[in-house]
Coordinates of C-alpha atoms in Angstrom, one line a residue:
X354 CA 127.3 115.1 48.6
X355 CA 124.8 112.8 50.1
X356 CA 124.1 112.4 53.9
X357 CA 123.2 109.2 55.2
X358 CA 120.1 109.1 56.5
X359 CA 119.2 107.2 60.1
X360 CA 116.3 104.8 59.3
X361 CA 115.0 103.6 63.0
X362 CA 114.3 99.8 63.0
X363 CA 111.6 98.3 63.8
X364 CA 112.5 96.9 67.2
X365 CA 113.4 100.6 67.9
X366 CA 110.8 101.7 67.4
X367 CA 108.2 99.4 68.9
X368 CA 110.9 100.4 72.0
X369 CA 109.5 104.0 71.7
X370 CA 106.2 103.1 71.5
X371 CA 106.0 101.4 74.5
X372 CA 108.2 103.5 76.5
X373 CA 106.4 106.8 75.4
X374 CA 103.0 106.3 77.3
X375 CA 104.3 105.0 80.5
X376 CA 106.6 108.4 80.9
X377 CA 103.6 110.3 80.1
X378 CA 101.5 108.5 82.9
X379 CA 103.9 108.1 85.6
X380 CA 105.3 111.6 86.6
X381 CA 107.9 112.3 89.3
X382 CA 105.4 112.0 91.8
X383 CA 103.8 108.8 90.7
X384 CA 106.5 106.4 89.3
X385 CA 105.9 103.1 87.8
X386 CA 105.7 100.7 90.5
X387 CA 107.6 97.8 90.3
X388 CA 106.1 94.3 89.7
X389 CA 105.8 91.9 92.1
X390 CA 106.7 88.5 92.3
X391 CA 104.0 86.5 89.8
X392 CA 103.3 84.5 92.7
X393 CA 102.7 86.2 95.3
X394 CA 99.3 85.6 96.6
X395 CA 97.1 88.6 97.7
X396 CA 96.0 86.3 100.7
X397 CA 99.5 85.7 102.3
X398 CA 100.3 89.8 102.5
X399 CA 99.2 90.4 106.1
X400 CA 101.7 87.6 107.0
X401 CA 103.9 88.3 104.7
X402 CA 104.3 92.1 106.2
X403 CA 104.3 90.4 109.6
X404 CA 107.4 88.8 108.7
X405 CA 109.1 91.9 106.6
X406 CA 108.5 93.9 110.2
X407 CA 110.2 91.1 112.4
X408 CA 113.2 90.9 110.9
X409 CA 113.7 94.6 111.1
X410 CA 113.1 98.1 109.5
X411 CA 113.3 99.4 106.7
X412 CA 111.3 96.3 105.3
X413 CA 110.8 96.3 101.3
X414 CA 107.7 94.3 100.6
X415 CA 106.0 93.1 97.1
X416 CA 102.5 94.2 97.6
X417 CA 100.2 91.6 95.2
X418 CA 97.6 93.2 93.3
X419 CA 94.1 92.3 93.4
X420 CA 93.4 89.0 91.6
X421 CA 89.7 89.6 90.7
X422 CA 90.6 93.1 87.9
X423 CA 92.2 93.1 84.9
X424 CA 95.8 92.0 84.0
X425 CA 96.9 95.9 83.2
X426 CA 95.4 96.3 87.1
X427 CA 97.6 94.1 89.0
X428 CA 100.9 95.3 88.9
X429 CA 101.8 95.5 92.4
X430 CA 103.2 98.7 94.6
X431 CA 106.7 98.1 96.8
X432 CA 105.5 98.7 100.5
X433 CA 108.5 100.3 102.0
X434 CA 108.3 100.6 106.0
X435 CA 110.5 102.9 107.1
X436 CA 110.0 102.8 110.9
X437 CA 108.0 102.1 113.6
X438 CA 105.5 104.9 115.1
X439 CA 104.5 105.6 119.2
X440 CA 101.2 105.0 118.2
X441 CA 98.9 102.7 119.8
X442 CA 95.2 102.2 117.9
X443 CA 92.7 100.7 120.1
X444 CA 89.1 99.3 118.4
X445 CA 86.7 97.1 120.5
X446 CA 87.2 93.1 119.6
X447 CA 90.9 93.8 118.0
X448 CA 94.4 93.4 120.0
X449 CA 95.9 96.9 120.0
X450 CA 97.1 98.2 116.9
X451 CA 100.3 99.6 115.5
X452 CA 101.1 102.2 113.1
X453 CA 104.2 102.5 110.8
X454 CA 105.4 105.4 108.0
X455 CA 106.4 104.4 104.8
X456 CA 106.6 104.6 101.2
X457 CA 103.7 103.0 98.5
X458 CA 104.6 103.1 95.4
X459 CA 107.0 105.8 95.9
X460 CA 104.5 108.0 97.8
X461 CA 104.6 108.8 101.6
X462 CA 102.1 106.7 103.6
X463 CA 100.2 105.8 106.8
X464 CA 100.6 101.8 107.6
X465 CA 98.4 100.6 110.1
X466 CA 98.0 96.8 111.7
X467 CA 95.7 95.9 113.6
X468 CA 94.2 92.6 113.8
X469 CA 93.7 90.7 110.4
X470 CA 94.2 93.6 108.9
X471 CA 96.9 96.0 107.2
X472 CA 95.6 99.4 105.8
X473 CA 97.8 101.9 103.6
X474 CA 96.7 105.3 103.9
X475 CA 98.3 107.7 101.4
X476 CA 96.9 111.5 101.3
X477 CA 96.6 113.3 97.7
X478 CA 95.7 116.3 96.5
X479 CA 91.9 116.0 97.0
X480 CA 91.8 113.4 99.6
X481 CA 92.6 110.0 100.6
X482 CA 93.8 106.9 98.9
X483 CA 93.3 103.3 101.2
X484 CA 94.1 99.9 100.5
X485 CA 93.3 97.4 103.0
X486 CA 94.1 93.8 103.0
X487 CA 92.7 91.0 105.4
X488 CA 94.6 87.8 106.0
X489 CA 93.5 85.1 104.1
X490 CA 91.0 86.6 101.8
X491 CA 92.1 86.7 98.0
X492 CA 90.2 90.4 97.9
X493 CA 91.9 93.8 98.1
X494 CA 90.2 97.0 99.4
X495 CA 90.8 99.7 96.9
X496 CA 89.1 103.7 98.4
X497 CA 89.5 106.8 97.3
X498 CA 87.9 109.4 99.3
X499 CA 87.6 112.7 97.8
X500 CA 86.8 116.1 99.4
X501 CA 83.1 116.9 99.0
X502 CA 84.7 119.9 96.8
X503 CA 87.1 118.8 94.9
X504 CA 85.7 118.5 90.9
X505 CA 84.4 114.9 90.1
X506 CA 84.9 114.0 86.2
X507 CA 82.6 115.6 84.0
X508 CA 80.9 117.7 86.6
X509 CA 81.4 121.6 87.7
X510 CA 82.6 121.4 91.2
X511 CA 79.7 123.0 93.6
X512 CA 81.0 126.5 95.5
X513 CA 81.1 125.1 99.4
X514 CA 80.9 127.9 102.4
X515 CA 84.3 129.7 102.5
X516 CA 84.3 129.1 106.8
X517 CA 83.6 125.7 107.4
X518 CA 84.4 125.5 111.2
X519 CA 83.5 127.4 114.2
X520 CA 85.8 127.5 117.6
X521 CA 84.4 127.7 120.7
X522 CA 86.5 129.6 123.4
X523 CA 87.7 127.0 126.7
X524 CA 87.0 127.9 130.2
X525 CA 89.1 126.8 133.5
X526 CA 86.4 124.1 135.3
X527 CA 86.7 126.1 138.4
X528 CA 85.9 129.3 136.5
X529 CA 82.0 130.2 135.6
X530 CA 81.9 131.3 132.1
X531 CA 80.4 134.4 130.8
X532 CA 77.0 134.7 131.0
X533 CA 75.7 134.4 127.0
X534 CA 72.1 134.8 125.2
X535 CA 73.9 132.2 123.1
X536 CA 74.4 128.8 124.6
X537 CA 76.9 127.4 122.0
X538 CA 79.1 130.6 122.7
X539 CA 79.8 129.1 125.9
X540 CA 83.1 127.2 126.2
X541 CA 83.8 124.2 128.7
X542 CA 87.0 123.0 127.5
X543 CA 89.5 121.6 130.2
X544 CA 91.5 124.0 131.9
X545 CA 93.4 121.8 134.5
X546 CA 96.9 122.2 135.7
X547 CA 98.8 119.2 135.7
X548 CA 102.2 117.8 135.7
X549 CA 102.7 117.6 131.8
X550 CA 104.3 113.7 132.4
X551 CA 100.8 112.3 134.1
X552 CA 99.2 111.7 131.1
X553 CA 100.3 111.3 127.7
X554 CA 97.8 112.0 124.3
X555 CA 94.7 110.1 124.0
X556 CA 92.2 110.7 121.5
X557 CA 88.9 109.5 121.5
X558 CA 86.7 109.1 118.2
X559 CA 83.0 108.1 119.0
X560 CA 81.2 107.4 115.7
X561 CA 77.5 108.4 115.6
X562 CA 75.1 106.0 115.4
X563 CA 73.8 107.5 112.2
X564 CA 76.9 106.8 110.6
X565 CA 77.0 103.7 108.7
X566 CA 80.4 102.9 108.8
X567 CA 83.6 100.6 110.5
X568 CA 86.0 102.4 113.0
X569 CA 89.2 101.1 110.6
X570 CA 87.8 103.1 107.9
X571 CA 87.4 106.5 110.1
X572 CA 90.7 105.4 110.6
X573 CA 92.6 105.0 107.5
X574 CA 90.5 107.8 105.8
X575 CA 90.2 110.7 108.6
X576 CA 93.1 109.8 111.1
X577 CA 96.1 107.9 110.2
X578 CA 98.2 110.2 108.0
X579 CA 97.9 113.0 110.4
X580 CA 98.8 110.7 113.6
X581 CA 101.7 110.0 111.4
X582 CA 102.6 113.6 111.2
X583 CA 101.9 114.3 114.9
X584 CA 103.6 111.2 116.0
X585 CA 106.9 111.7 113.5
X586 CA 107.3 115.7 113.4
X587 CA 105.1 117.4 116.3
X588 CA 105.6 114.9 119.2
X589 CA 108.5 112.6 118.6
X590 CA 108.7 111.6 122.3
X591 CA 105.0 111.3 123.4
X592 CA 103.2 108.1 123.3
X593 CA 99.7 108.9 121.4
X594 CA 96.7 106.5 121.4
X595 CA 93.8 107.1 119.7
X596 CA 90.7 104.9 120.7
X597 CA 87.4 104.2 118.9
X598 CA 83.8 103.7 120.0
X599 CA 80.7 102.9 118.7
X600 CA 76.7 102.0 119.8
X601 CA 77.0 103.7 123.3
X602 CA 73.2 104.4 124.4
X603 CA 73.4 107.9 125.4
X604 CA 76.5 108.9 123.8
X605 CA 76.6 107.4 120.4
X606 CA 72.7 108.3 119.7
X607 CA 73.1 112.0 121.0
X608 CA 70.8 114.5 119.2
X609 CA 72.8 117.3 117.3
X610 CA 72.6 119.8 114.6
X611 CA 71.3 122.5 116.7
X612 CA 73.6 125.4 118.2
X613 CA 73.6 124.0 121.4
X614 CA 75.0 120.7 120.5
X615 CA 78.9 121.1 121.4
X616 CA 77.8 122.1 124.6
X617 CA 75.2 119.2 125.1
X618 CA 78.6 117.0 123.4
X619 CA 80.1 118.4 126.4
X620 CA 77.6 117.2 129.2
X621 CA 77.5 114.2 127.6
X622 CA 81.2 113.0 127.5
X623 CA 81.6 114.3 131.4
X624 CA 78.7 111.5 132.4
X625 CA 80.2 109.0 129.8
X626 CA 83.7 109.8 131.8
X627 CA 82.1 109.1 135.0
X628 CA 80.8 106.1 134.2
X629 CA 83.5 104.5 132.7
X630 CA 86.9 105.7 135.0
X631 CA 88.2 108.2 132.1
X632 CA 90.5 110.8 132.7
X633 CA 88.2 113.3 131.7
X634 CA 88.2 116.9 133.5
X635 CA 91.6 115.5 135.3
X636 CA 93.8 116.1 132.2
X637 CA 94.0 118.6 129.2
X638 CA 95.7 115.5 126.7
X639 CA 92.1 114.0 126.2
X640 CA 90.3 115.1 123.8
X641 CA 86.6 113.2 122.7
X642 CA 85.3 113.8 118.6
X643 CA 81.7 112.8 117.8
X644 CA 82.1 111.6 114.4
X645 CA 78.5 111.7 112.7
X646 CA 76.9 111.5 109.4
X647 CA 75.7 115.0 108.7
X648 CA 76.9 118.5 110.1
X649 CA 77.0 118.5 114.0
X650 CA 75.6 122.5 113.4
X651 CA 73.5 124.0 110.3
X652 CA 76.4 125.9 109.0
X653 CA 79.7 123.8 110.2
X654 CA 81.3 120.4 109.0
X655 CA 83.0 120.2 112.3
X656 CA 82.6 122.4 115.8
X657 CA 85.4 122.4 118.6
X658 CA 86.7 124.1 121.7
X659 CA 89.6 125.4 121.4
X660 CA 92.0 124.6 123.4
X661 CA 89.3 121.9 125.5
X662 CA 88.7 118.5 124.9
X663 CA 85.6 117.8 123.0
X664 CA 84.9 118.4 119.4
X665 CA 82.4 117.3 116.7
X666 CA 82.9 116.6 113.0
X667 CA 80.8 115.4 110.7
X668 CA 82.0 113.2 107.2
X669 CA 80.9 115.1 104.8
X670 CA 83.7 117.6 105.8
X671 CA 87.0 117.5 104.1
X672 CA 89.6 114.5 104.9
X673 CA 91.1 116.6 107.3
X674 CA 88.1 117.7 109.4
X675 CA 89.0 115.2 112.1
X676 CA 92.6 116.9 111.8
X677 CA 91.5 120.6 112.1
X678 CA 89.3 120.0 115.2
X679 CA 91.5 117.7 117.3
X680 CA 93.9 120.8 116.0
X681 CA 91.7 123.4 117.5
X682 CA 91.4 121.4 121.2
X683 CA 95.7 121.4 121.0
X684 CA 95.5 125.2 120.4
X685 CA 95.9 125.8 116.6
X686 CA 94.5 128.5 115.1
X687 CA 92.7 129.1 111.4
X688 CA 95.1 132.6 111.4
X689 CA 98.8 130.8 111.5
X690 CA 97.2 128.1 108.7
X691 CA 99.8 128.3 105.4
X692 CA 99.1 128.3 102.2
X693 CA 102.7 126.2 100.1
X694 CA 103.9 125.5 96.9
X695 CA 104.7 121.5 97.3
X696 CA 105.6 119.2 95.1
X697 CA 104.2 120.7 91.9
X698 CA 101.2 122.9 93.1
X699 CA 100.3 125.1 95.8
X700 CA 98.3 122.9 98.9
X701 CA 96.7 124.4 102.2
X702 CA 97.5 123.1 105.6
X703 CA 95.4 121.7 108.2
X704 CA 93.8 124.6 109.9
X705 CA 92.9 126.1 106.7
X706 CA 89.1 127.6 107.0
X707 CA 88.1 128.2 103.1
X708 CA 88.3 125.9 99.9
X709 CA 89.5 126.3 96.5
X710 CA 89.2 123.9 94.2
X711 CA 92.6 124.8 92.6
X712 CA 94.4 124.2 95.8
X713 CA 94.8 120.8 97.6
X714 CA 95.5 119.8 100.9
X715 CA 99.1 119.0 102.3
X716 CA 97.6 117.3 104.7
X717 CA 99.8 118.4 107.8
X718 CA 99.8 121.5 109.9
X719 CA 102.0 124.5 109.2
X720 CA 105.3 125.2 111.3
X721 CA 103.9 128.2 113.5
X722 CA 100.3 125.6 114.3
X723 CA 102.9 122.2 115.0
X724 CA 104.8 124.9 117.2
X725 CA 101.5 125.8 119.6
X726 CA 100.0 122.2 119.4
X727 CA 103.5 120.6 121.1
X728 CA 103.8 123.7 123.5
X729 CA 100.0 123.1 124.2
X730 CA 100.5 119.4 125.4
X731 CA 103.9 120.3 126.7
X732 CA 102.9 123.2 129.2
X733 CA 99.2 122.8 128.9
X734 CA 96.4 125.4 127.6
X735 CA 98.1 128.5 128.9
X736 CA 97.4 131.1 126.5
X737 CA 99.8 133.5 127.5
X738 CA 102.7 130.5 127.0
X739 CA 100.8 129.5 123.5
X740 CA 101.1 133.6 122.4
X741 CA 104.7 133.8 123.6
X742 CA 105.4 130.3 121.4
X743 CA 104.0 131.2 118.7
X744 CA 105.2 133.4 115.4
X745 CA 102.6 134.0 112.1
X746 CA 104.1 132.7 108.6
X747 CA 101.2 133.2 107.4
X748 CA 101.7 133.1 103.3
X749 CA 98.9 134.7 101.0

C-alpha cells in the first residue's frame, strides 16, 4: 500500500519563506507595522496629525517613513492617539504645547506638539526611542537613547555604582535646620501649608549651560513618558505644566559637582524666584531640576530634597533620572521601588537605586510610590499623612 505523499509547490513555498522571517522579527510586543499610504509625504505629517486631532479622538494616522534610507526602512508605524492629556509644555519662542497618549506601532507612547513639531516618545527596555517630525521638512528624527549601562553590541557592559542618587531630608522655611559639619546634609525643601487648590503642579527644567542640547529633546528623552504616567494614572484631575529654561546668567552657569551644590541650587532658585514673580517658597507643587552635563555631585547622577522643590540631575544618568528626582521632591522613596515581571522580563520602577543589566526599566512608579506622590500634592509634605498613606510591596 502506497501513501501519497504531499509535494508543497512552489508558490507555497516561496509563501513560507517569506512569511518565516517576519514572525521571527516581529514578536508580540513588536508587531509588523502596517504600511502607509505610498504617498504620503513625510513633510505633510505635522498637518496631517493636526487634522487627525480635530476631528476627534481616537485618531488612526499613517506615519510616512523617512524618504532619505533604504526601501526595507520606510515602512511606516500607525500613530494611534488615544486621548488628550492635562498637560501643558511651555519652551521659550514656541506657543504652548500639548501632550497626548497613544499607541506607535503597537507600543504605548508619549505624543507631544508643540510648535512645528510632533515628537513620539516610546520607553523600552534600556531606554528611550524618539521620532520627531517638523512641518515641512522631508527629514525624520530617528533617537534612541540608551542607559549609560545597558550592554552596547559587541561590548561587556561597564559595572555602574549600585546607589546612584542621594536624598536630602526637607525642612519647614520657618524652621532652622539642624546644625551639620556637612553642608549638603542640610535640607531646604518647602514646607509651606497651603490650600492644596491654590496651585496646581509645575515643574521647572533648567538645562545647564554646559549642556549642549534643545529643551524638546530633554523632553521627549527624560520627561514625556513619565508626565504621561503622572498625568493618566497618578493625577487624573490635576493640571501639570512643565516649563523649560535655558542661558539664564546666574542660574543656568551655576558651578556644581561639589557637596555643597544642591544647597547652593537651592539659594540660587530662591533669588531666580524673586526676580521673576515665581511661586517659589509660597507652594510645595513647584519643583526646579538643574539639568547638566556631568554629575551635579562626585558620586550621584542626580541629587534631590525630598519632599522640597529643588533637585539636580545630570544626563549621563539613566532615562528616568529626571523621573526619580522630581519623584523624590513628591515624597517617593528608593524603599517602596518594585521590582515586576512585565511583558516578557522582569523591569524596575522609577525609584529604583541600583542597576542590572538584566533588568530594564518599566518606566513608571510602583503602586505604593504613585500612592505617596498624589497624597504628597493632595495634602502637602506632611510626613505623618505620607506614612499613614503609604503600604511596602516591595518585591525581591
Amino acid at each position: 500500500m502506497f501513501l501519497p505523499v504531499f509535494r508543497p509547490g512552489p508558490c507555497l513555498l516561496a509563501a513560507l519563506l517569506l512569511a518565516t522571517p517576519c514572525a521571527f522579527a516581529h514578536g508580540p510586543e513588536h508587531p509588523l507595522p502596517p504600511a502607509a499610504p505610498a504617498d504620503e509625504p513625510v513633510s505633510g505629517f505635522v498637518e496631517a496629525f493636526d487634522k487627525a486631532v480635530a476631528a476627534g479622538l481616537p485618531a488612526d494616522i499613517a506615519v510616512p517613513g523617512d524618504v532619505h534610507r533604504p526601501r526595507r526602512d520606510v515602512a511606516a508605524a500607525q500613530l494611534v492617539v488615544q486621548d488628550a492629556l492635562n498637560i501643558e509644555v511651555d519652551i521659550p519662542g514656541m506657543p504652548a504645547g500639548r501632550m497626548y497618549r497613544g499607541l506607535f506601532g503597537g507600543r504605548e507612547a508619549a505624543i507631544t506638539r508643540i510648535g512645528t513639531q510632533v515628537d513620539i516618545s516610546v520607553p523600552v527596555r534600556d531606554g528611550v526611542d524618539v521620532t520627531g517630525y517638523t512641518a515641512g521638512s522631508p527629514d525624520v528624527l530617528r533617537e534612541r537613547v540608551r542607559n549609560p549601562d545597558a550592554p552596547a553590541a559587541g561590548r561587556r557592559p561597564v559595572p555602574r555604582p549600585r546607589d546612584e542618587s542621594h536624598v536630602m531630608p526637607g525642612w519647614p522655611f520657618d524652621m532652622d535646620p539642624p546644625l551639620s559639619s556637612e553642608p549638603a546634609s542640610l535640607g531646604r525643601g518647602v514646607r509651606a501649608i497651603e490650600d492644596p487648590l491654590a496651585y496646581s503642579p509645575h515643574f521647572f527644567v533648567l538645562i545647564h549651560d554646559d549642556l549642549d542640547a534643545r529643551p524638546l529633546h530633554i523632553h521627549s528623552v527624560f520627561a514625556a513618558w513619565w508626565l504621561t504616567e503622572l498625568a493618566r494614572k497618578i493625577l487624573p484631575a490635576e493640571n501639570i505644566r512643565m516649563s523649560y529654561r535655558y542661558r539664564i546668567p546666574g542660574v543656568t552657569d551655576m558651578p556644581y559637582g561639589y557637596p555643597e551644590a544642591l544647597d547652593n541650587w537651592h539659594e540660587t532658585v530662591k533669588a531666580y524666584a524673586e526676580l521673576y514673580g515665581l511661586a517659589h517658597g509660597k507652594t510645595y507643587k513647584h519643583k526646579y531640576l538643574l539639568m547638566s552635563r556631568d554629575r551635579p555631585m562626585t558620586d550621584a547622577f542626580g541629587v534631590a530634597f525630598e519632599g522640597g522643590n529643588e533637585a539636580m540631575a545630570s544626563t549621563e544618568g539613566r532615562v528616568n533620572i529626571v523621573a526619580h528626582e522630581f519623584g523624590h521632591t513628591l515624597g517617593a522613596e528608593h524603599g517602596l521601588a518594585e521590582r515586576r515581571y512585565e511583558g516578557w522580563w522582569w523591569c524596575v520602577t522609577n525609584m529604583a537605586t541600583g542597576t542590572d543589566d538584566l533588568i530594564g526599566d518599566c518606566h513608571r512608579f510602583s503602586y505604593d510610590n504613585a500612592r505617596r506622590i498624589r497624597s504628597y500634592l493632595r495634602h502637602g509634605p506632611d510626613p505623618e499623612v505620607l506614612a499613614e498613606r503609604s503600604f511596602s510591596m516591595i518585591l525581591n
